[in-house]
Coordinates of C-alpha atoms in Angstrom, one line a residue:
M21 CA 117.8 106.0 133.5
T22 CA 118.6 102.4 134.0
S23 CA 116.5 99.3 133.7
E24 CA 115.7 96.9 136.5
V25 CA 118.3 94.4 135.2
D26 CA 121.3 96.0 133.4
G27 CA 121.9 93.5 130.6
P28 CA 121.6 89.7 130.7
L29 CA 122.1 87.9 134.0
F30 CA 124.3 85.3 132.3
E31 CA 125.7 84.2 128.9
V32 CA 124.7 81.0 127.1
V33 CA 127.5 79.6 125.0
P34 CA 126.2 76.8 122.7
V35 CA 128.5 74.2 121.3
A36 CA 126.1 72.1 119.2
F37 CA 126.5 69.7 116.3
S38 CA 123.8 68.7 113.8
A39 CA 126.1 67.4 111.0
F40 CA 128.8 64.8 111.1
R41 CA 131.1 63.2 108.6
E42 CA 130.7 59.6 110.0
Y43 CA 128.2 59.8 112.8
A44 CA 124.5 59.9 112.3
Q45 CA 123.1 63.4 111.5
L46 CA 121.1 65.0 114.3
D47 CA 118.1 66.3 112.4
G48 CA 116.2 69.0 114.2
M49 CA 119.2 70.0 116.3
E50 CA 119.0 73.7 115.4
D51 CA 115.3 73.9 116.4
E52 CA 116.0 72.0 119.6
L53 CA 118.9 74.2 120.4
R54 CA 116.8 77.3 119.9
R55 CA 114.1 76.0 122.3
V56 CA 116.7 75.2 125.0
V57 CA 118.3 78.6 124.6
A58 CA 114.9 80.3 124.8
L59 CA 114.3 78.5 128.2
F60 CA 117.6 79.8 129.5
D61 CA 116.7 83.2 128.1
S62 CA 113.6 83.1 130.2
L63 CA 115.8 83.0 133.3
G64 CA 117.7 86.0 132.2
G65 CA 120.3 84.5 129.8
A66 CA 121.5 85.7 126.4
A67 CA 123.1 83.5 123.8
R68 CA 126.5 84.0 122.2
H69 CA 125.7 82.4 118.9
W70 CA 128.2 80.2 117.1
D71 CA 128.5 81.4 113.5
V72 CA 130.7 78.5 112.3
P73 CA 128.9 76.4 109.7
A74 CA 127.9 72.9 110.8
Q75 CA 130.5 71.2 108.4
E76 CA 133.3 73.3 109.8
R77 CA 132.8 72.5 113.5
T78 CA 136.1 70.6 113.8
L79 CA 138.5 70.2 116.7
S80 CA 140.2 73.5 115.9
A81 CA 136.8 75.3 115.7
V82 CA 135.8 73.8 119.1
S83 CA 139.1 74.9 120.6
A84 CA 138.5 78.4 119.5
R85 CA 134.9 78.3 120.8
L86 CA 136.1 77.1 124.3
D87 CA 138.6 79.9 124.3
E88 CA 135.7 82.3 123.8
W89 CA 134.0 80.8 126.8
T90 CA 137.1 80.8 129.0
E91 CA 138.3 84.3 128.1
P92 CA 135.4 86.7 128.0
D93 CA 136.0 90.5 128.0
R94 CA 135.1 90.5 131.7
P95 CA 134.1 87.8 134.2
R96 CA 130.4 86.8 133.9
S97 CA 128.2 83.9 134.8
S98 CA 127.6 81.5 132.0
V99 CA 126.1 78.2 130.7
L100 CA 128.3 76.1 128.4
L101 CA 125.7 74.1 126.4
W102 CA 127.1 71.1 124.5
M103 CA 124.7 69.1 122.4
G104 CA 125.7 66.3 120.0
H105 CA 127.2 62.8 120.0
G106 CA 129.2 61.3 122.8
E107 CA 131.0 58.0 123.3
S108 CA 132.7 56.1 126.1
N109 CA 134.5 52.9 126.9
S110 CA 135.3 51.2 130.3
E111 CA 137.9 53.8 131.1
D112 CA 137.1 57.1 129.4
A113 CA 134.5 59.2 127.6
W114 CA 134.7 61.8 124.8
L115 CA 132.5 64.1 122.7
A116 CA 132.4 64.1 118.9
V117 CA 132.9 67.0 116.5
Y118 CA 132.1 67.2 112.8
D119 CA 135.0 65.1 111.6
S120 CA 135.4 62.7 114.6
R121 CA 135.6 59.0 113.8
P122 CA 133.5 56.6 115.8
G123 CA 135.5 54.7 118.4
R124 CA 138.5 57.0 117.9
S125 CA 138.8 59.3 121.0
N126 CA 141.9 61.0 119.5
T127 CA 139.6 62.6 116.8
A128 CA 137.2 64.0 119.4
V129 CA 137.2 66.4 122.4
N130 CA 138.5 64.5 125.3
L131 CA 137.5 65.2 128.9
T132 CA 141.0 66.5 129.8
T133 CA 140.6 69.3 127.3
L134 CA 137.1 70.1 128.7
A135 CA 138.3 70.0 132.3
D136 CA 141.2 72.3 131.4
A137 CA 138.8 74.8 129.9
I138 CA 136.6 74.6 133.0
R139 CA 139.5 75.3 135.3
A140 CA 140.7 78.2 133.0
E141 CA 137.2 79.7 133.1
W142 CA 137.2 79.4 136.9
R143 CA 140.5 81.2 137.2
R144 CA 139.1 84.0 135.1
R145 CA 136.1 84.6 137.3
R146 CA 137.3 83.4 140.8
N147 CA 137.4 86.9 142.3
A148 CA 134.0 87.8 140.8
D149 CA 130.5 86.9 142.1
T150 CA 129.8 84.7 139.1
W151 CA 128.9 81.0 138.4
S152 CA 129.0 78.6 135.5
L153 CA 127.0 75.5 134.4
V154 CA 128.4 73.0 132.0
V155 CA 125.5 71.2 130.4
V156 CA 126.0 68.2 128.1
E157 CA 123.2 66.5 126.2
A158 CA 124.6 63.6 124.3
C159 CA 124.9 59.8 124.2
R160 CA 126.9 58.6 127.1
A161 CA 126.4 61.9 128.9
E162 CA 126.2 60.2 132.3
M163 CA 129.7 58.8 131.8
V164 CA 130.9 62.2 130.4
A165 CA 129.6 64.1 133.5
T166 CA 130.9 61.5 136.0
R167 CA 134.4 61.3 134.4
L168 CA 134.6 65.1 134.1
N169 CA 133.7 65.4 137.8
G170 CA 136.5 63.0 138.6
Q171 CA 139.0 65.2 136.7
L172 CA 137.8 68.4 138.4
A173 CA 137.5 67.1 141.9
G174 CA 140.8 65.1 141.8
R175 CA 143.0 68.2 141.1
P176 CA 144.1 71.1 143.2
E177 CA 142.1 74.3 143.0
V178 CA 138.6 72.8 142.4
P179 CA 136.3 75.3 140.7
R180 CA 133.5 76.8 142.8
R181 CA 130.0 78.1 142.1
M182 CA 129.7 75.7 139.2
A183 CA 128.0 72.4 138.2
V184 CA 128.4 69.7 135.5
I185 CA 125.1 68.4 134.2
G186 CA 125.0 65.3 131.9
V187 CA 121.6 64.7 130.2
G188 CA 121.2 61.2 129.0
G189 CA 122.2 57.8 130.5
D190 CA 125.0 55.5 129.4
G191 CA 123.1 54.6 126.2
Q192 CA 121.6 56.5 123.3
T193 CA 120.1 59.9 124.1
Y194 CA 117.3 61.5 122.1
L195 CA 117.0 65.2 121.5
G196 CA 114.4 66.8 123.7
E197 CA 115.3 65.3 127.1
L198 CA 117.1 68.5 128.3
R199 CA 114.4 70.8 127.0
A200 CA 111.6 68.8 128.6
A201 CA 113.4 68.6 132.0
L202 CA 114.4 72.3 131.9
D203 CA 110.9 73.3 130.9
R204 CA 109.3 71.4 133.8
T205 CA 111.9 72.8 136.2
I206 CA 111.3 76.4 135.3
A207 CA 107.5 75.8 135.4
S208 CA 107.9 74.6 139.0
Y209 CA 108.6 78.2 140.0
T210 CA 105.6 80.6 140.1
V211 CA 105.4 84.3 139.6
N212 CA 105.4 84.6 143.4
D213 CA 109.1 83.5 143.4
E214 CA 111.0 86.7 143.3
T215 CA 114.3 85.0 143.0
I216 CA 115.6 81.5 142.0
D217 CA 118.4 79.9 144.0
L218 CA 120.8 78.4 141.5
D219 CA 121.6 75.4 143.7
D220 CA 117.9 74.8 144.1
L221 CA 117.4 75.1 140.3
V222 CA 120.0 72.5 139.5
S223 CA 118.6 70.2 142.2
H224 CA 115.1 70.5 140.6
L225 CA 116.6 69.8 137.2
K226 CA 118.3 66.7 138.5
R227 CA 115.0 65.3 139.7
Q228 CA 113.4 65.9 136.3
L229 CA 116.1 64.1 134.3
Q230 CA 115.3 60.6 133.1
G231 CA 118.9 59.7 133.1
G232 CA 122.3 61.4 133.5
A233 CA 124.4 62.8 136.3
V234 CA 124.7 66.1 138.0
W235 CA 127.7 67.2 140.0
S236 CA 127.7 70.5 141.9
F237 CA 130.7 72.5 143.3
W238 CA 129.7 75.0 146.0
L239 CA 126.8 76.2 143.8
H240 CA 125.0 77.3 147.0
E241 CA 127.5 80.2 147.1
A242 CA 126.1 81.7 143.9
T243 CA 123.9 84.8 144.2
P244 CA 120.2 83.9 143.5
L245 CA 118.8 84.8 140.1
P246 CA 116.4 87.7 140.2
R247 CA 113.3 86.9 138.1
P248 CA 113.7 88.9 134.8
G249 CA 109.9 88.7 134.4
H250 CA 108.9 89.5 137.9
A251 CA 106.6 92.4 137.8
G252 CA 107.2 93.6 141.4
S253 CA 104.1 91.9 142.9
P254 CA 102.7 88.4 143.1
V255 CA 99.4 87.2 141.6
T256 CA 96.9 87.7 144.4
A257 CA 94.0 85.6 142.9
P258 CA 92.2 83.0 145.0
V259 CA 94.2 79.8 145.4
D260 CA 91.9 77.7 143.1
V261 CA 92.0 80.4 140.4
Y262 CA 95.7 80.8 140.7
R263 CA 96.4 77.1 140.3
A264 CA 94.0 76.8 137.3
L265 CA 95.7 79.8 135.7
M266 CA 99.2 78.5 136.2
A267 CA 98.3 75.0 135.0
F268 CA 96.7 76.6 131.9
I269 CA 99.8 78.7 131.2
E270 CA 102.2 75.8 131.7
E271 CA 100.5 73.9 128.9
L272 CA 100.9 76.7 126.4
P273 CA 103.7 76.6 123.8
A274 CA 107.0 78.4 124.9
D275 CA 106.4 81.6 122.9
R276 CA 102.9 81.9 124.4
R277 CA 104.2 81.3 127.9
A278 CA 106.6 84.1 127.4
Q279 CA 103.7 86.5 127.5
F280 CA 103.2 85.6 131.2
F281 CA 106.7 84.7 132.3
P282 CA 108.8 87.2 130.2
G283 CA 112.5 87.1 129.7
G284 CA 112.5 84.7 126.9
E285 CA 110.8 85.1 123.6
G286 CA 108.9 88.3 123.5
G287 CA 109.4 89.2 127.2
K288 CA 112.6 91.1 127.1
Q289 CA 111.1 94.1 128.8
G290 CA 110.7 92.1 132.0
E291 CA 107.0 92.8 132.4
R292 CA 104.0 90.6 133.0
S293 CA 101.9 91.1 129.9
W294 CA 98.7 91.4 131.8
F295 CA 100.0 94.5 133.6
F296 CA 98.2 96.5 130.9
A297 CA 96.5 99.9 130.7
G298 CA 94.7 101.9 128.1
R299 CA 94.7 101.2 124.3
R300 CA 90.9 100.6 124.3
Y301 CA 90.6 102.6 121.1
D302 CA 93.4 100.7 119.4
R303 CA 92.2 97.3 120.6
R304 CA 88.7 98.1 119.4
R305 CA 89.9 99.2 115.9
I306 CA 92.0 96.0 115.4
S307 CA 89.1 93.9 116.7
V308 CA 86.8 95.4 114.2
W309 CA 89.3 94.6 111.5
L310 CA 89.5 91.0 112.6
R311 CA 85.7 90.7 112.5
T312 CA 85.4 92.3 109.0
A313 CA 88.5 91.6 106.9
T314 CA 88.7 88.3 105.1
S315 CA 92.3 88.7 103.9
G316 CA 95.1 91.2 104.0
M317 CA 97.3 92.6 106.7
A318 CA 96.9 94.8 109.8
V319 CA 100.1 96.4 110.7
V320 CA 100.5 97.7 114.3
T321 CA 103.3 100.2 114.4
G322 CA 104.7 102.9 116.6
P323 CA 108.0 104.2 118.0
P324 CA 110.3 102.1 120.3
G325 CA 108.7 101.5 123.7
S326 CA 105.2 102.6 122.7
G327 CA 103.7 99.2 123.8
K328 CA 103.1 97.5 120.4
S329 CA 104.0 94.1 121.8
A330 CA 102.0 94.6 124.9
L331 CA 98.9 95.5 122.9
L332 CA 99.3 92.4 120.7
D333 CA 99.8 90.2 123.8
N334 CA 96.6 91.7 125.2
L335 CA 94.7 90.9 122.0
L336 CA 96.0 87.3 122.1
A337 CA 94.9 86.9 125.7
Y338 CA 91.4 88.3 125.0
A339 CA 91.0 86.0 122.0
D340 CA 91.5 82.9 124.1
P341 CA 88.1 82.3 125.9
A342 CA 89.5 79.9 128.5
L343 CA 92.6 82.0 129.3
R344 CA 90.5 85.2 129.3
A345 CA 88.0 83.8 131.8
L346 CA 90.8 82.8 134.2
L347 CA 92.6 86.2 133.9
V348 CA 89.3 88.0 134.5
Q349 CA 88.6 85.7 137.6
A350 CA 92.1 86.5 138.8
G351 CA 91.4 90.2 138.5
E352 CA 94.2 90.6 135.9
L353 CA 92.0 91.4 132.9
E354 CA 89.0 93.6 132.5
D355 CA 85.8 91.8 131.4
L356 CA 85.2 93.6 128.1
P357 CA 82.1 93.4 125.9
P358 CA 82.4 91.4 122.7
D359 CA 82.6 94.4 120.4
E360 CA 85.7 95.6 122.2
R361 CA 87.8 92.4 121.9
P362 CA 88.8 90.1 119.2
P363 CA 86.6 87.2 118.1
D364 CA 87.1 84.0 120.2
G365 CA 89.8 81.7 118.8
V366 CA 90.6 84.1 115.9
F367 CA 94.4 83.5 115.8
D368 CA 95.7 80.2 114.4
A369 CA 99.2 80.9 115.5
F370 CA 101.4 83.5 117.3
I371 CA 104.9 83.9 115.9
H372 CA 107.5 86.1 117.6
L373 CA 110.2 86.8 115.1
T374 CA 113.0 88.1 117.3
G375 CA 116.2 86.3 116.1
L376 CA 114.4 84.1 113.6
D377 CA 115.0 84.1 109.8
V378 CA 112.9 83.3 106.7
E379 CA 113.4 79.5 107.1
H380 CA 112.1 79.5 110.6
L381 CA 109.1 81.7 109.7
L382 CA 108.2 79.3 106.8
T383 CA 108.4 76.3 109.2
R384 CA 106.1 78.0 111.7
V385 CA 103.6 79.1 109.2
A386 CA 103.4 75.7 107.6
A387 CA 102.9 74.1 111.0
S388 CA 100.1 76.5 111.8
A389 CA 98.3 75.5 108.6
G390 CA 98.8 71.8 109.3
L391 CA 101.4 71.4 106.5
A392 CA 104.6 69.4 106.5
P393 CA 107.4 71.7 105.5
A394 CA 109.1 71.2 102.1
G395 CA 112.3 69.1 102.2
A396 CA 115.6 70.5 103.3
E397 CA 117.0 70.0 99.8
V398 CA 114.7 72.7 98.5
G399 CA 116.1 76.2 98.4
T400 CA 114.5 79.1 100.4
S401 CA 112.9 80.7 97.3
E402 CA 111.4 77.4 96.3
R403 CA 110.1 76.8 99.9
V404 CA 108.4 80.1 99.9
D405 CA 106.7 79.3 96.5
W406 CA 105.7 75.9 97.7
L407 CA 104.1 77.2 100.9
L408 CA 102.2 79.9 99.1
D409 CA 100.9 77.4 96.6
R410 CA 99.7 75.1 99.4
L411 CA 98.0 77.9 101.2
R412 CA 96.4 79.2 98.0
E413 CA 94.8 75.7 97.6
R414 CA 93.3 75.8 101.2
A415 CA 89.7 76.6 101.6
A416 CA 90.0 77.1 105.4
P417 CA 90.9 80.7 106.6
L418 CA 94.2 81.3 108.3
T419 CA 94.9 84.2 110.7
L420 CA 98.4 84.8 112.1
L421 CA 99.6 87.1 114.7
V422 CA 103.3 88.0 114.0
D423 CA 105.2 90.3 116.3
A424 CA 108.7 91.9 116.3
V425 CA 109.2 91.7 112.5
D426 CA 111.8 94.4 112.7
E427 CA 113.8 92.2 115.1
A428 CA 114.0 89.2 112.7
V429 CA 117.2 88.1 111.0
L430 CA 117.1 90.2 107.7
P431 CA 113.8 91.8 108.6
L432 CA 113.2 93.5 105.3
A433 CA 113.6 90.1 103.5
V434 CA 111.2 88.5 106.0
A435 CA 108.6 91.3 105.4
G436 CA 108.9 91.5 101.6
S437 CA 109.5 87.9 100.6
V438 CA 107.1 86.1 103.0
L439 CA 104.7 88.3 105.0
R440 CA 103.7 90.6 102.1
R441 CA 103.0 87.6 99.8
L442 CA 101.1 85.8 102.5
A443 CA 98.8 88.7 103.0
A444 CA 98.0 88.7 99.3
L445 CA 96.5 85.2 99.5
P446 CA 92.8 84.6 99.7
H447 CA 91.4 83.6 103.1
T448 CA 94.7 84.6 104.8
R449 CA 95.0 87.4 107.3
L450 CA 98.0 88.7 109.2
V451 CA 98.2 91.0 112.3
V452 CA 101.8 92.2 112.3
G453 CA 103.7 94.2 114.9
T454 CA 106.8 96.2 113.8
R455 CA 108.5 99.5 114.0
A456 CA 108.0 101.6 110.8
S457 CA 111.7 101.6 110.2
T458 CA 114.7 99.4 111.0
N459 CA 116.6 102.6 111.7
Y460 CA 114.7 103.5 114.9
Q461 CA 116.9 103.9 117.9
L462 CA 115.8 104.3 121.6
D463 CA 115.9 108.0 122.4
G464 CA 117.0 108.8 118.9
P465 CA 115.3 111.0 116.3
T466 CA 112.5 109.7 114.1
P467 CA 114.0 108.1 111.0
A468 CA 113.2 109.8 107.7
D469 CA 112.4 106.4 106.1
E470 CA 109.7 103.8 106.7
N471 CA 111.5 100.9 105.2
M472 CA 109.7 98.2 107.2
L473 CA 106.2 99.5 106.1
D474 CA 107.5 99.8 102.5
A475 CA 108.7 96.2 102.6
L476 CA 105.4 95.0 104.0
G477 CA 103.6 96.8 101.2
R478 CA 101.1 99.6 100.8
A479 CA 98.4 97.4 99.2
R480 CA 94.7 98.4 99.5
S481 CA 94.2 95.3 101.7
T482 CA 96.9 96.6 104.2
T483 CA 95.6 98.7 107.1
V484 CA 98.2 100.5 109.3
F485 CA 97.4 101.2 112.9
H486 CA 99.7 103.8 114.3
I487 CA 100.0 103.5 118.1
E488 CA 100.0 107.0 119.5
R489 CA 101.3 108.2 122.9
E490 CA 98.6 107.9 125.6
P491 CA 99.4 109.9 128.7
A492 CA 96.3 108.8 130.6
A493 CA 97.1 105.2 130.1
L494 CA 100.7 105.8 131.2
A495 CA 99.5 107.2 134.5
E496 CA 97.0 104.4 134.9
Y497 CA 99.8 101.8 134.3
V498 CA 102.1 103.5 136.9
E499 CA 99.4 103.6 139.5
R500 CA 98.5 99.9 138.9
R501 CA 102.1 98.9 139.3
L502 CA 102.7 100.9 142.4
R503 CA 99.4 99.9 144.1
A504 CA 100.1 96.3 143.3
A505 CA 103.5 96.6 144.9
R506 CA 102.0 98.2 147.9
A507 CA 99.5 95.4 148.3
A508 CA 102.3 92.9 148.1
G509 CA 104.2 94.7 150.9
T510 CA 107.1 95.8 148.7
F511 CA 106.2 99.5 148.5
A512 CA 104.8 101.9 151.0
A513 CA 103.1 105.1 149.9
D514 CA 99.7 106.7 150.3
D515 CA 97.2 107.1 147.4
A516 CA 98.1 110.8 146.9
T517 CA 101.8 110.1 146.6
I518 CA 101.2 107.3 144.1
S519 CA 98.9 109.5 142.0
S520 CA 101.4 112.3 142.1
L521 CA 104.3 110.0 141.0
A522 CA 102.1 108.6 138.2
E523 CA 101.1 112.1 136.9
R524 CA 104.7 113.3 136.9
I525 CA 105.9 110.3 135.0
A526 CA 103.1 110.4 132.4
G527 CA 103.2 114.2 132.1
K528 CA 106.6 114.5 130.6
P529 CA 106.3 115.0 126.8
G530 CA 107.5 112.1 124.6
R531 CA 107.6 109.6 127.5
Q532 CA 106.5 106.1 126.3
F533 CA 105.4 102.9 128.2
L534 CA 109.0 101.5 128.2
D535 CA 110.2 104.7 129.9
A536 CA 107.4 104.4 132.5
Q537 CA 108.2 100.8 133.1
M538 CA 111.9 101.5 133.7
L539 CA 111.0 104.4 136.0
V540 CA 108.6 102.3 138.1
S541 CA 111.4 99.7 138.5
E542 CA 113.7 102.5 139.7
I543 CA 111.0 103.7 142.2
L544 CA 110.5 100.2 143.6
A545 CA 114.3 99.8 143.9
E546 CA 114.7 103.1 145.8
P547 CA 111.3 104.2 147.0
E548 CA 112.5 106.6 149.7
T549 CA 114.5 108.6 147.2
Y550 CA 111.6 109.0 144.8
I551 CA 109.0 109.7 147.4
R552 CA 111.1 112.3 149.1
A553 CA 111.9 114.0 145.8
D554 CA 108.1 114.0 145.0
Q555 CA 107.3 115.5 148.4
D556 CA 110.0 118.2 148.0
R557 CA 108.4 119.4 144.7
E558 CA 105.0 120.0 146.5

């Protein structure tokens, strides 16, 4: 069984600098980098993180990093993402590293070095159907991109299927310009766009930039990007409802938007979250807990692929009155009675923990409570104590929805040192999604331990909701996907065939929602094969 997209569509290779010996420090760089990477992730990318500490990102470390980019194990499409300080004079431009000296280009990365790396990367992938983007967000980025274009275009063997993108003009550049422009660019595509032409994407981005320069080299030859979050059918709501829904979703924070345009934070299964079936009993139980508990923790757990995240996404959508009304109007959500859904506005924050550590969790929780985080000079343990003390003093209730705890960096530490202690506070409630054990593997045996549940604690105020297999919901889900694809003209089968396929998929013991999702993707990719096989079984 294979998924609709086998692995990431491209690799994101960040080369980012937050600390400098003689240049101004770039506070907030790590958070900004994470947001930009998440946007590229939403297009199907996956980051190759740079584990070198900020104070060790010297010329030699950057050289090694560029070698990683130019010499992958196999040719692949990629984004080289440079964020930091840049300088230029009337003749040249360069990019600073940790120990660069202002005004001294010989202590920085010069454009000849970068151009050589781009040409080496091109030679590695020239015979493969791949592309590359070199994105620089830095002071003097316009000059950097323009001079780099001159070096590339003025030599034999000009790279193809690539672009150089400089974000920022010839003066000082502020963090956030790339993120804002990329966010607006991605938002310009709707769920009805099944693919994204890369040349069109870069052209859109160029129009969104406040300053900078974009140089493209035969990027129109690149294969269009399939939408990782495309669910196999467009939204078929009336035009006015569709526009209102898209406008509402575009205003949501990035992690909330990922519910509806998956592929980034929380959307790795490539599925629109409102393609949802079943779980009425589970949703009702959690909703009752939200209406009655004044503190403590509700843990939603189940085996891999059982639909924990989809259930939490569904709760989040129902708890937002404006979004719920739009989705009901669009025919994407059922209009449930109040006793079957969460209270309106019950969640103060949604935090998806994939790839995040304790520090990031503390920052997000503090922000959700309207608190400025403790200073960077304070250690992690002291920051936890500080946050708990501030929340203990609050009279206002706080309800957090926290998903993918088992996918955090050091998940047991996140669960035990932060989430468990938060749930013990008065007026604080957590709804947490996690596997019972970090040792779960897809298609593997059930682990003997429940180390995640142990780390979260077995307190009297903790309620564990085990998500059980639901064959009827699986069948309903498959039917909805296939009927929607038929309505969109991408799948042709009569009702009896669709029902038969749904029953066969749902009827196999042990099959979960993730299995059903992957099988539907295979059916939509090769409908004749699966329909013929189903008919032969009759």
